[in-house]
Amino acid sequence: MQHFWLSILSGLSLQLVLPCKAEEGLEFPNFDGKDRVLDINERNYKKALKRYDLLCLFYHEPVPANKGLQKRFQMTELVLELTAQVLEDKDIGFGMVDSQKDAKVATKLGLEEVGSVYVFKDDRVIEFDGELSADTLVEFLLDVLEDPVEIINNAMELRAFERMEEDIRLIGYFKGEDSYFKAFQEASERFQPYIKFFATFEKSVAKHLSLKMNEVNFYEPFMEEPAILPGRPLSEMDIIEFVNQHRRATLRKLRAENMFEIWEDDMDGIHIVAFAEEEDPDGYGFLEVLKDVARDNTNNPELSIVWIDPDDFPLLTTYWEKTFKLDLFRPQIGVVNVTDADSVWLDMSNDEDLPTAEDLEDWIEDVLSGKVNTEDDDEFADDQEDDHYVLEDSDESPGPDEEDDEDD
Amino acid sequence: MQHFWLSILSGLSLQLVLPCKAEEGLEFPNFDGKDRVLDINERNYKKALKRYDLLCLFYHEPVPANKGLQKRFQMTELVLELTAQVLEDKDIGFGMVDSQKDAKVATKLGLEEVGSVYVFKDDRVIEFDGELSADTLVEFLLDVLEDPVEIINNAMELRAFERMEEDIRLIGYFKGEDSYFKAFQEASERFQPYIKFFATFEKSVAKHLSLKMNEVNFYEPFMEEPAILPGRPLSEMDIIEFVNQHRRATLRKLRAENMFEIWEDDMDGIHIVAFAEEEDPDGYGFLEVLKDVARDNTNNPELSIVWIDPDDFPLLTTYWEKTFKLDLFRPQIGVVNVTDADSVWLDMSNDEDLPTAEDLEDWIEDVLSGKVNTEDDDEFADDQEDDHYVLEDSDESPGPDEEDDEDD
């Protein structure tokens, strides 16, 4: 590890407490300067795998020659060091794998995406492709430490389960911890912590969910009714295949823990992106309309809308406002080209009311058919500051030709 | 500003993106090395106040001689610099005020608590006494930029309003933007962004809330029924006084934006603290019980429970586990002495079921009467690893004497 930099930067905490507080009980950790992150190589990787409950490896490009990039690299090391310090008592090992120097080890360990963090738990590998901050990584690792299947015992816990509409969830009804439950548990380990698995052994809970014995329900985010996995009892592979086929949701919320993974999973190079603050009355209303649209179109495999709550990403909000030329104090929906971040947005600025589900569906149809796209208007780029698509409003205008709809 | 340090640390972002991502659209900002934070002094403070919509000043102790503390101080500067960079287009000024060197300016500006950030908006001063991270500060400042009163226009927005049970909220019904509304608005500015103010001009919305014209309702967090502010129409001072009298809620959630302020607002040196993950079935259930208790005891001015959701503070979770000797994968409730962080916790480890509202009320009664406290058992500290208070369980034991309740 880069001792020099670490000692310069010791005293860093990504969150700072000031020494003048007299009260105790809220002390954010400061990096104590102790090296905890291993330099993984051919000699030590097997030992490291054996030694810890979890092994967390950052797979990185060779340390750059450029000074600016070097500093950035050292800050990443520091994020790992602080994470290791915070989780010191949890039996988690931390290490760095250089994609060039340690290419052989990387191959043996199956590391593929440079810039990702890989977590080894028992005989599984879990990829973390989220925001590389100590907060997000600590929360992720604590989630990985928990049991992959959570048991629902009573009506109160069932209510908690039913409130988690943002998550992909599965729930199975089993007699007890028998072989069918074990198959479900084995499957759950493949998706932990991204997809949540629940089980119940209680008849009353199963009845409320209309679950038969050994049956498993799959809940897509924001949908009211679950899908029932075909067949029962189900093998581990039955469950894994079903989840793999259905995991790209019609409406999915961007989260820090897997934001890059979601962004890479684009639809032919584009994302339909909706910005809406759930805590804001406007944003809440828009989100409800969006959920209706998603419910109506849940069987369309071409459609997947990424919902971003700006409140979850304060540091990105103004970046998005600049890049997409948007006001994020209001809800917005648009199409983003992920290669160049070019975008076109539905114009909602003149409306007192938000678009209806029907309006949105018309617009989405135009996006999917290619009628609304990020390229068409680039030749007129000088004429207009940003790209907006205006909804046809039959009440106010005498009905322009369809061809005019795309212009601002 | 400390050029040397800033240039060493340039390239820092508290969240890092790695250069290998091919997609665009999710670029976390890196500090660009440009100085934006002003060194505020007697010559420039008036000009700074005039020049910006918002002026954001960090009131700090003199730069320490100790090297470790110096680094910490420089990281704080960096948090401010990054915040200033991210909000560059928002007409917000940033500055530092040294409590010793700039003592006169501090007095003129009314700065009191060293370590706090003060935000000047029009003729008001807003104190930020939260987590000093770029995330939290950016989000806070964006909130301060919004209108202090949000208008509720329709049934959908009303639903959003009704869902915000964690916040202190006021809502008034007015004919329009008349003098009564203006008084409400003036009052709202005193509490922005900590207390949320809403208004409606719609009869249907007012009817749903049983609001009469010019009437204002006050919603305490987690309570089902609002309090009605006495008298109508209300003056600015009527509203301010009522809010000041009622702002310490029976159950309040710890948030990054004002965590130190809440922690300082202890009850005779102690806090009743409940840890519960809302996303977890166990935690959700416990929280529901806690809300029942709060509702039953909302008129007891002696009682204020601080609810902490560990998910909101990943970097503090293991610190709390160590300091309080707790397992935070489970819900917990206890009493914390804020002077030394000594604590005693309700023992729930042997119970399959969570305590009932009645159990909790008995325990809280014992806390408020001093029967359960953090000092009593200190003489036995050698005998036991941590301090737990076991609930009397009448089903299993033949009923011990009341005096025995406190023992483990």
Coordinates of N, CA and C in Angstrom, one line a residue, chain A residues 5 7-30 58 61 68 71-72 75-76 79 82 85-90 113-116 129 131-135 138-139 142 145-146 150 152 154 156-157 159-160 163-164 167 196 198 254 259-260 263-264 266 277-282 284-285 288-289 311 313-322 324 329 337-341 353, chain B residues 5 7-30 58 61 68 71-72 75-76 79 82 85-90 113-116 129 131-135 138-139 142 145-146 150 152 154 156-157 159-160 163-164 167 196 198 254 259-260 263-264 266 277-282 284-285 288-289 311 313-322 324 329 336-341 353:
Chain A
W5 N 1.1 8.3 0.8 CA -0.2 8.9 0.6 C -1.2 8.7 1.8
S7 N -0.4 8.3 4.8 CA -0.1 9.0 6.0 C -0.5 10.5 5.8
I8 N -0.3 11.0 4.5 CA -0.7 12.3 4.2 C -2.2 12.5 4.5
L9 N -2.9 11.5 4.1 CA -4.3 11.6 4.1 C -5.0 11.1 5.4
S10 N -4.1 10.5 6.3 CA -4.7 10.0 7.5 C -5.4 11.2 8.2
G11 N -6.4 10.8 9.0 CA -7.2 11.9 9.5 C -8.4 12.2 8.6
L12 N -8.4 11.6 7.5 CA -9.6 11.7 6.6 C -10.7 11.0 7.1
S13 N -11.9 11.6 7.2 CA -13.1 10.8 7.2 C -14.0 11.4 6.2
L14 N -14.7 10.5 5.5 CA -15.5 11.1 4.4 C -16.6 12.0 5.1
Q15 N -16.9 11.6 6.3 CA -17.8 12.5 7.1 C -17.0 13.0 8.3
L16 N -17.1 14.2 8.6 CA -16.2 14.8 9.6 C -17.0 15.2 10.8
V17 N -16.4 14.9 12.0 CA -17.0 15.5 13.2 C -16.0 16.5 13.7
L18 N -16.5 17.5 14.2 CA -15.7 18.6 14.7 C -15.4 18.4 16.2
P19 N -14.2 18.8 16.6 CA -13.8 18.4 17.9 C -14.5 19.2 19.0
C20 N -15.3 20.2 18.7 CA -15.9 21.0 19.7 C -17.2 20.4 20.3
K21 N -17.7 19.3 19.7 CA -19.0 18.7 20.3 C -18.7 18.1 21.7
A22 N -19.5 18.5 22.6 CA -19.3 18.0 24.0 C -20.0 16.7 24.2
E23 N -21.0 16.4 23.4 CA -21.8 15.2 23.6 C -21.1 14.0 22.9
E24 N -21.4 12.8 23.5 CA -20.9 11.6 22.9 C -22.0 10.7 22.4
G25 N -21.6 9.9 21.4 CA -22.6 9.0 20.9 C -22.8 9.0 19.4
L26 N -22.2 10.0 18.7 CA -22.3 10.2 17.3 C -20.9 10.4 16.6
E27 N -20.0 9.6 16.9 CA -18.6 9.9 16.4 C -18.4 9.2 15.1
F28 N -18.3 9.9 14.0 CA -17.9 9.3 12.7 C -16.5 8.9 12.8
P29 N -16.2 7.7 12.1 CA -14.8 7.2 12.2 C -13.9 8.1 11.3
N30 N -12.7 8.3 11.8 CA -11.6 8.8 11.0 C -10.6 7.7 10.7
F58 N -10.9 -5.4 -4.7 CA -11.1 -4.4 -5.7 C -10.2 -4.7 -6.9
E61 N -7.2 -1.2 -12.6 CA -6.2 -1.0 -13.6 C -4.9 -0.8 -12.9
G68 N -2.7 13.1 -11.5 CA -4.1 13.4 -11.2 C -4.8 12.0 -11.0
K71 N -3.8 10.2 -7.8 CA -4.5 10.7 -6.5 C -5.8 10.1 -6.4
R72 N -6.5 10.0 -7.6 CA -7.8 9.4 -7.6 C -7.8 8.0 -7.1
M75 N -7.3 7.7 -3.4 CA -8.6 8.0 -2.7 C -9.4 6.7 -2.7
T76 N -9.4 6.0 -3.8 CA -10.1 4.7 -3.8 C -9.6 3.7 -2.8
V79 N -10.9 4.7 0.5 CA -12.3 4.2 0.7 C -12.3 2.8 1.2
L82 N -10.9 2.7 4.8 CA -11.9 3.1 5.8 C -13.0 2.1 6.0
Q85 N -11.6 -0.6 8.1 CA -11.5 -0.2 9.5 C -12.9 -0.3 10.2
V86 N -13.9 0.3 9.5 CA -15.2 0.3 10.1 C -15.7 -1.1 10.3
L87 N -15.4 -2.0 9.5 CA -15.9 -3.4 9.6 C -14.9 -4.4 10.2
E88 N -14.0 -3.8 10.9 CA -12.8 -4.5 11.5 C -13.3 -5.8 12.3
D89 N -14.4 -5.7 13.0 CA -14.8 -6.8 13.9 C -15.6 -7.9 13.1
K90 N -15.8 -7.7 11.8 CA -16.8 -8.6 11.1 C -16.2 -9.7 10.4
E113 N -14.6 -7.5 -14.7 CA -14.8 -6.1 -14.9 C -13.8 -5.2 -14.1
V114 N -12.9 -4.6 -14.8 CA -11.9 -3.7 -14.1 C -12.7 -2.6 -13.5
G115 N -12.5 -2.3 -12.3 CA -13.2 -1.2 -11.6 C -14.3 -1.7 -10.7
S116 N -14.6 -3.0 -10.7 CA -15.6 -3.5 -9.9 C -15.0 -4.1 -8.6
D129 N -21.1 -3.3 -8.2 CA -20.8 -2.4 -9.3 C -21.6 -1.1 -9.0
E131 N -21.7 2.7 -6.4 CA -20.9 3.9 -6.1 C -19.8 3.5 -5.1
L132 N -18.6 3.8 -5.4 CA -17.5 3.3 -4.6 C -17.2 4.3 -3.5
S133 N -18.1 4.4 -2.6 CA -18.0 5.3 -1.4 C -18.0 4.4 -0.2
A134 N -17.4 4.8 0.9 CA -17.4 3.9 2.1 C -18.8 3.6 2.6
D135 N -19.7 4.6 2.6 CA -21.1 4.4 3.0 C -21.7 3.3 2.3
V138 N -20.0 -0.2 2.8 CA -20.2 -0.8 4.2 C -21.7 -1.3 4.2
E139 N -22.6 -0.6 3.7 CA -24.0 -1.0 3.7 C -24.2 -2.3 2.9
L142 N -22.6 -5.3 4.8 CA -23.5 -5.7 6.0 C -24.7 -6.5 5.5
L145 N -23.6 -10.0 4.7 CA -23.4 -10.8 5.9 C -24.7 -11.4 6.5
E146 N -25.8 -10.8 6.1 CA -27.1 -11.3 6.7 C -27.5 -12.6 6.0
E150 N -35.1 -14.4 4.5 CA -35.7 -13.8 5.7 C -37.0 -14.5 5.9
I152 N -40.8 -14.9 7.3 CA -41.9 -14.1 7.7 C -42.8 -14.9 8.6
N154 N -45.3 -13.6 10.9 CA -46.6 -13.1 11.4 C -47.2 -11.9 10.6
M156 N -47.6 -8.8 11.1 CA -46.8 -7.6 11.1 C -45.7 -7.6 10.1
E157 N -44.9 -8.8 10.2 CA -43.8 -8.9 9.2 C -44.3 -9.0 7.8
R159 N -46.8 -7.4 6.7 CA -47.1 -6.0 6.2 C -45.8 -5.3 5.8
A160 N -44.7 -5.6 6.5 CA -43.4 -5.0 6.1 C -43.0 -5.5 4.7
R163 N -44.8 -3.8 1.9 CA -44.5 -2.4 1.7 C -43.3 -2.3 0.8
M164 N -42.5 -3.3 0.6 CA -41.2 -3.2 -0.1 C -41.4 -3.2 -1.6
D167 N -38.4 -3.3 -4.4 CA -37.5 -4.4 -4.6 C -38.0 -5.5 -5.4
K196 N -34.4 -9.9 -3.1 CA -34.7 -10.3 -1.7 C -35.5 -11.6 -1.7
F198 N -37.7 -14.3 0.6 CA -38.4 -14.5 1.9 C -39.1 -15.9 1.9
L254 N -33.0 3.4 -9.6 CA -31.6 3.5 -9.5 C -31.1 3.6 -8.1
M259 N -25.7 1.0 -9.3 CA -26.1 2.0 -10.3 C -25.3 1.8 -11.6
F260 N -24.1 1.4 -11.6 CA -23.4 1.2 -12.8 C -23.8 0.0 -13.6
W263 N -27.0 0.9 -15.3 CA -26.7 1.8 -16.4 C -26.2 1.1 -17.6
E264 N -25.3 0.0 -17.3 CA -24.7 -0.8 -18.4 C -25.8 -1.7 -19.1
D266 N -28.4 -1.3 -20.7 CA -29.3 -0.4 -21.5 C -30.1 -1.2 -22.5
E277 N -38.8 13.1 -7.4 CA -38.5 13.1 -5.9 C -39.8 12.6 -5.3
E278 N -39.6 11.4 -4.6 CA -40.8 10.8 -4.0 C -41.4 11.6 -2.9
E279 N -40.5 12.4 -2.2 CA -40.9 13.2 -1.0 C -41.6 14.5 -1.4
D280 N -41.6 14.8 -2.7 CA -42.2 16.0 -3.2 C -43.6 15.7 -3.8
P281 N -44.6 16.5 -3.5 CA -45.9 16.3 -4.0 C -46.0 16.1 -5.5
D282 N -45.4 17.0 -6.2 CA -45.3 16.8 -7.7 C -44.6 15.5 -8.1
Y284 N -44.2 12.8 -6.4 CA -45.0 11.7 -6.0 C -46.1 11.4 -7.0
G285 N -46.8 12.5 -7.4 CA -47.9 12.3 -8.4 C -47.4 11.8 -9.7
E288 N -46.7 8.1 -9.4 CA -47.9 7.2 -9.4 C -48.3 7.0 -10.8
V289 N -48.3 8.0 -11.7 CA -48.6 7.9 -13.1 C -47.7 6.9 -13.8
D311 N -33.1 13.0 -4.7 CA -32.7 13.0 -3.3 C -31.7 12.0 -3.0
F313 N -29.1 11.1 -4.8 CA -27.8 11.4 -5.4 C -27.6 12.9 -5.4
P314 N -27.4 13.5 -4.2 CA -27.2 15.0 -4.2 C -26.0 15.4 -5.1
L315 N -24.9 14.7 -5.1 CA -23.8 15.1 -5.8 C -23.9 15.0 -7.3
L316 N -24.9 14.2 -7.8 CA -25.1 14.1 -9.2 C -26.2 15.0 -9.7
T317 N -27.0 15.6 -8.9 CA -28.1 16.4 -9.3 C -27.8 17.5 -10.2
T318 N -26.8 18.3 -9.8 CA -26.5 19.5 -10.7 C -25.7 19.0 -12.0
Y319 N -25.0 17.9 -11.9 CA -24.4 17.3 -13.1 C -25.4 16.9 -14.1
W320 N -26.5 16.3 -13.6 CA -27.6 15.9 -14.5 C -28.3 17.1 -15.1
E321 N -28.5 18.1 -14.2 CA -29.1 19.3 -14.7 C -28.3 19.9 -15.9
K322 N -27.0 20.0 -15.7 CA -26.1 20.5 -16.8 C -26.1 19.6 -18.0
F324 N -28.1 17.3 -19.0 CA -29.4 17.0 -19.7 C -30.2 18.3 -19.9
F329 N -35.9 20.3 -10.0 CA -36.9 20.6 -8.9 C -38.2 20.1 -9.4
N337 N -29.1 8.6 -24.5 CA -28.2 7.8 -25.2 C -27.0 7.6 -24.2
V338 N -26.7 6.3 -23.9 CA -25.7 6.1 -22.8 C -24.3 6.2 -23.4
T339 N -24.1 6.2 -24.7 CA -22.8 6.4 -25.3 C -22.2 7.8 -25.1
D340 N -23.1 8.8 -25.4 CA -22.7 10.2 -25.4 C -23.5 11.1 -24.5
A341 N -24.4 10.5 -23.7 CA -25.3 11.2 -22.8 C -26.1 12.3 -23.5
D353 N -51.0 20.7 -15.1 CA -51.1 19.3 -14.6 C -50.0 18.4 -15.2
Chain B
W5 N -2.4 22.0 0.2 CA -3.2 20.8 0.5 C -4.2 20.5 -0.6
S7 N -4.0 21.2 -3.6 CA -3.5 20.6 -4.9 C -3.1 19.2 -4.6
I8 N -2.6 18.9 -3.4 CA -2.3 17.5 -3.1 C -3.6 16.6 -3.2
L9 N -4.6 17.2 -2.7 CA -5.8 16.4 -2.6 C -6.8 16.6 -3.8
S10 N -6.3 17.4 -4.8 CA -7.2 17.5 -5.9 C -7.4 16.2 -6.6
G11 N -8.5 16.0 -7.2 CA -8.7 14.6 -7.7 C -9.6 13.9 -6.7
L12 N -9.8 14.4 -5.5 CA -10.6 13.8 -4.6 C -12.0 13.9 -5.0
S13 N -12.8 12.9 -4.9 CA -14.2 13.0 -4.9 C -14.6 12.1 -3.8
L14 N -15.6 12.5 -3.0 CA -16.0 11.6 -1.9 C -16.6 10.3 -2.5
Q15 N -17.1 10.4 -3.7 CA -17.5 9.2 -4.4 C -16.6 9.2 -5.6
L16 N -16.2 8.0 -6.0 CA -15.2 7.9 -7.1 C -15.8 7.2 -8.3
V17 N -15.6 7.7 -9.5 CA -15.9 6.9 -10.6 C -14.6 6.4 -11.2
L18 N -14.6 5.2 -11.8 CA -13.4 4.7 -12.3 C -13.4 4.9 -13.8
P19 N -12.2 5.1 -14.3 CA -12.1 5.6 -15.7 C -12.4 4.5 -16.7
C20 N -12.7 3.3 -16.3 CA -12.9 2.3 -17.3 C -14.4 2.2 -17.7
K21 N -15.3 2.9 -17.1 CA -16.7 2.8 -17.6 C -16.9 3.5 -18.9
A22 N -17.5 2.7 -19.8 CA -17.6 3.3 -21.2 C -18.9 4.1 -21.3
E23 N -19.9 3.9 -20.4 CA -21.2 4.6 -20.6 C -21.0 6.0 -20.0
E24 N -21.9 6.9 -20.5 CA -21.9 8.2 -19.9 C -23.3 8.5 -19.2
G25 N -23.3 9.4 -18.3 CA -24.5 9.8 -17.7 C -24.5 9.7 -16.1
L26 N -23.5 9.1 -15.6 CA -23.4 8.9 -14.1 C -22.0 9.3 -13.6
E27 N -21.6 10.5 -14.0 CA -20.2 10.9 -13.6 C -20.2 11.7 -12.3
F28 N -19.7 11.1 -11.2 CA -19.6 11.8 -9.9 C -18.5 12.9 -10.1
P29 N -18.8 14.0 -9.5 CA -17.8 15.1 -9.6 C -16.5 14.8 -8.9
N30 N -15.4 15.2 -9.5 CA -14.1 15.2 -8.8 C -13.8 16.7 -8.5
F58 N -18.9 28.5 7.1 CA -18.4 27.5 8.1 C -17.7 28.3 9.2
E61 N -13.0 26.7 14.5 CA -11.9 27.0 15.4 C -10.6 27.4 14.7
G68 N -2.3 16.1 12.8 CA -3.4 15.2 12.5 C -4.7 16.1 12.4
K71 N -5.0 18.0 9.2 CA -5.4 17.3 8.0 C -7.0 17.2 8.0
R72 N -7.5 17.0 9.2 CA -8.9 16.9 9.3 C -9.6 18.2 8.9
M75 N -9.6 18.5 5.2 CA -10.6 17.7 4.6 C -12.0 18.4 4.7
T76 N -12.2 19.1 5.8 CA -13.4 19.9 5.9 C -13.5 21.0 4.9
V79 N -14.5 19.5 1.7 CA -16.0 19.2 1.6 C -16.7 20.5 1.2
L82 N -15.8 21.1 -2.6 CA -16.6 20.2 -3.5 C -18.0 20.7 -3.5
Q85 N -18.3 23.6 -5.7 CA -18.1 23.3 -7.1 C -19.4 22.7 -7.7
V86 N -20.0 21.8 -6.9 CA -21.2 21.1 -7.4 C -22.4 22.1 -7.6
L87 N -22.4 23.1 -6.7 CA -23.5 24.0 -6.7 C -23.1 25.3 -7.4
E88 N -22.1 25.3 -8.2 CA -21.5 26.5 -8.9 C -22.6 27.3 -9.6
D89 N -23.5 26.7 -10.2 CA -24.5 27.5 -11.0 C -25.7 28.0 -10.2
K90 N -25.6 27.9 -8.9 CA -26.8 28.2 -8.1 C -26.8 29.5 -7.3
E113 N -22.2 28.8 17.4 CA -21.7 27.5 17.6 C -20.5 27.2 16.7
V114 N -19.3 27.1 17.3 CA -18.1 26.8 16.5 C -18.3 25.3 16.0
G115 N -18.1 25.1 14.7 CA -18.3 23.8 14.1 C -19.5 23.7 13.3
S116 N -20.4 24.8 13.4 CA -21.6 24.8 12.6 C -21.5 25.5 11.3
D129 N -26.5 22.0 11.5 CA -25.7 21.3 12.5 C -25.8 19.8 12.2
E131 N -24.3 16.3 9.6 CA -23.1 15.6 9.1 C -22.5 16.5 8.1
L132 N -21.2 16.8 8.3 CA -20.5 17.7 7.4 C -19.9 16.9 6.2
S133 N -20.7 16.3 5.4 CA -20.3 15.7 4.2 C -20.9 16.4 3.0
A134 N -20.3 16.3 1.8 CA -20.7 17.0 0.7 C -22.2 16.6 0.3
D135 N -22.5 15.3 0.4 CA -23.8 14.8 0.1 C -24.9 15.6 0.9
V138 N -25.0 19.5 0.3 CA -25.6 19.8 -1.0 C -27.1 19.7 -0.9
E139 N -27.6 18.5 -0.4 CA -29.0 18.3 -0.3 C -29.7 19.4 0.6
L142 N -29.9 22.7 -1.4 CA -30.9 22.6 -2.4 C -32.3 22.8 -1.8
L145 N -33.0 26.4 -1.1 CA -33.3 27.2 -2.3 C -34.7 27.1 -2.7
E146 N -35.4 26.0 -2.3 CA -36.8 25.9 -2.7 C -37.7 26.8 -2.0
E150 N -45.1 24.9 0.2 CA -45.4 24.1 -1.0 C -47.0 24.1 -1.1
I152 N -50.6 22.6 -2.1 CA -51.2 21.3 -2.4 C -52.5 21.6 -3.2
N154 N -54.3 19.2 -5.4 CA -55.2 18.2 -5.8 C -55.1 16.9 -4.9
M156 N -54.0 13.9 -5.4 CA -52.8 13.2 -5.5 C -51.7 13.8 -4.7
E157 N -51.6 15.2 -4.7 CA -50.6 15.9 -3.9 C -50.9 15.7 -2.4
R159 N -52.3 13.1 -1.1 CA -51.8 11.8 -0.7 C -50.3 11.8 -0.4
A160 N -49.6 12.5 -1.2 CA -48.1 12.7 -0.9 C -47.9 13.3 0.4
R163 N -48.5 11.0 3.4 CA -47.5 10.0 3.6 C -46.3 10.4 4.3
M164 N -46.1 11.7 4.5 CA -44.8 12.2 5.1 C -44.9 12.2 6.6
D167 N -42.1 13.7 9.1 CA -41.7 15.1 9.2 C -42.7 15.9 10.1
K196 N -41.7 21.5 7.6 CA -42.3 21.6 6.3 C -43.6 22.3 6.4
F198 N -47.0 23.7 4.2 CA -47.9 23.5 3.1 C -49.1 24.4 3.2
L254 N -33.7 10.4 13.7 CA -32.4 11.0 13.5 C -32.1 11.1 12.0
M259 N -28.5 16.0 12.8 CA -28.2 15.0 13.8 C -27.6 15.5 15.1
F260 N -26.7 16.5 14.9 CA -26.0 17.0 16.1 C -26.9 17.9 16.9
W263 N -29.1 15.6 18.9 CA -28.4 14.9 19.9 C -28.1 15.9 21.1
E264 N -27.9 17.2 20.8 CA -27.7 18.2 21.8 C -29.0 18.5 22.6
D266 N -31.0 17.0 24.4 CA -31.2 15.8 25.3 C -32.2 16.1 26.4
E277 N -34.4 -0.9 11.8 CA -34.3 -0.8 10.3 C -35.7 -0.9 9.8
E278 N -36.2 0.1 9.1 CA -37.6 0.1 8.6 C -37.8 -0.9 7.5
E279 N -36.7 -1.2 6.8 CA -36.8 -2.1 5.6 C -36.8 -3.6 6.1
D280 N -36.5 -3.8 7.3 CA -36.4 -5.1 7.8 C -37.7 -5.5 8.5
P281 N -38.2 -6.7 8.3 CA -39.5 -7.1 8.9 C -39.5 -6.9 10.4
D282 N -38.5 -7.4 11.1 CA -38.4 -7.2 12.5 C -38.4 -5.7 12.9
Y284 N -39.4 -3.2 11.2 CA -40.7 -2.6 10.9 C -41.7 -2.8 12.0
G285 N -41.8 -4.1 12.5 CA -42.7 -4.4 13.5 C -42.4 -3.6 14.8
E288 N -43.6 -0.1 14.5 CA -45.0 0.1 14.7 C -45.4 0.1 16.1
V289 N -44.8 -0.8 16.9 CA -45.1 -0.8 18.4 C -44.7 0.6 19.0
D311 N -29.7 1.8 8.7 CA -29.5 1.9 7.2 C -29.1 3.4 6.8
F313 N -27.1 5.3 8.4 CA -25.8 5.7 8.9 C -24.8 4.5 8.9
P314 N -24.5 4.0 7.7 CA -23.7 2.8 7.6 C -22.3 3.0 8.3
L315 N -21.7 4.2 8.3 CA -20.4 4.3 8.9 C -20.5 4.4 10.4
L316 N -21.7 4.6 11.0 CA -21.8 4.7 12.4 C -22.2 3.4 13.0
T317 N -22.8 2.5 12.2 CA -23.4 1.2 12.7 C -22.4 0.4 13.6
T318 N -21.2 0.2 13.1 CA -20.3 -0.7 13.9 C -19.8 0.1 15.1
Y319 N -19.7 1.4 15.0 CA -19.3 2.3 16.1 C -20.3 2.2 17.2
W320 N -21.6 2.2 16.8 CA -22.7 2.1 17.8 C -22.6 0.7 18.5
E321 N -22.4 -0.3 17.6 CA -22.4 -1.7 18.1 C -21.3 -1.8 19.2
K322 N -20.2 -1.2 18.9 CA -19.1 -1.3 19.9 C -19.3 -0.5 21.1
F324 N -22.1 0.7 22.4 CA -23.3 0.3 23.2 C -23.3 -1.2 23.4
F329 N -28.3 -5.8 13.9 CA -29.1 -6.6 13.0 C -30.5 -6.8 13.6
V336 N -29.3 6.3 26.7 CA -27.9 6.7 26.5 C -27.7 8.0 27.3
N337 N -26.6 7.9 28.0 CA -26.1 9.2 28.7 C -25.3 9.9 27.7
V338 N -25.7 11.1 27.3 CA -24.9 11.8 26.2 C -23.6 12.3 26.6
T339 N -23.3 12.4 27.9 CA -22.0 12.9 28.4 C -20.9 11.9 28.2
D340 N -21.2 10.7 28.5 CA -20.1 9.6 28.4 C -20.5 8.5 27.5
A341 N -21.7 8.5 26.9 CA -22.2 7.4 26.0 C -22.4 6.1 26.8
D353 N -41.0 -13.1 20.3 CA -41.8 -12.0 19.9 C -41.2 -10.7 20.4

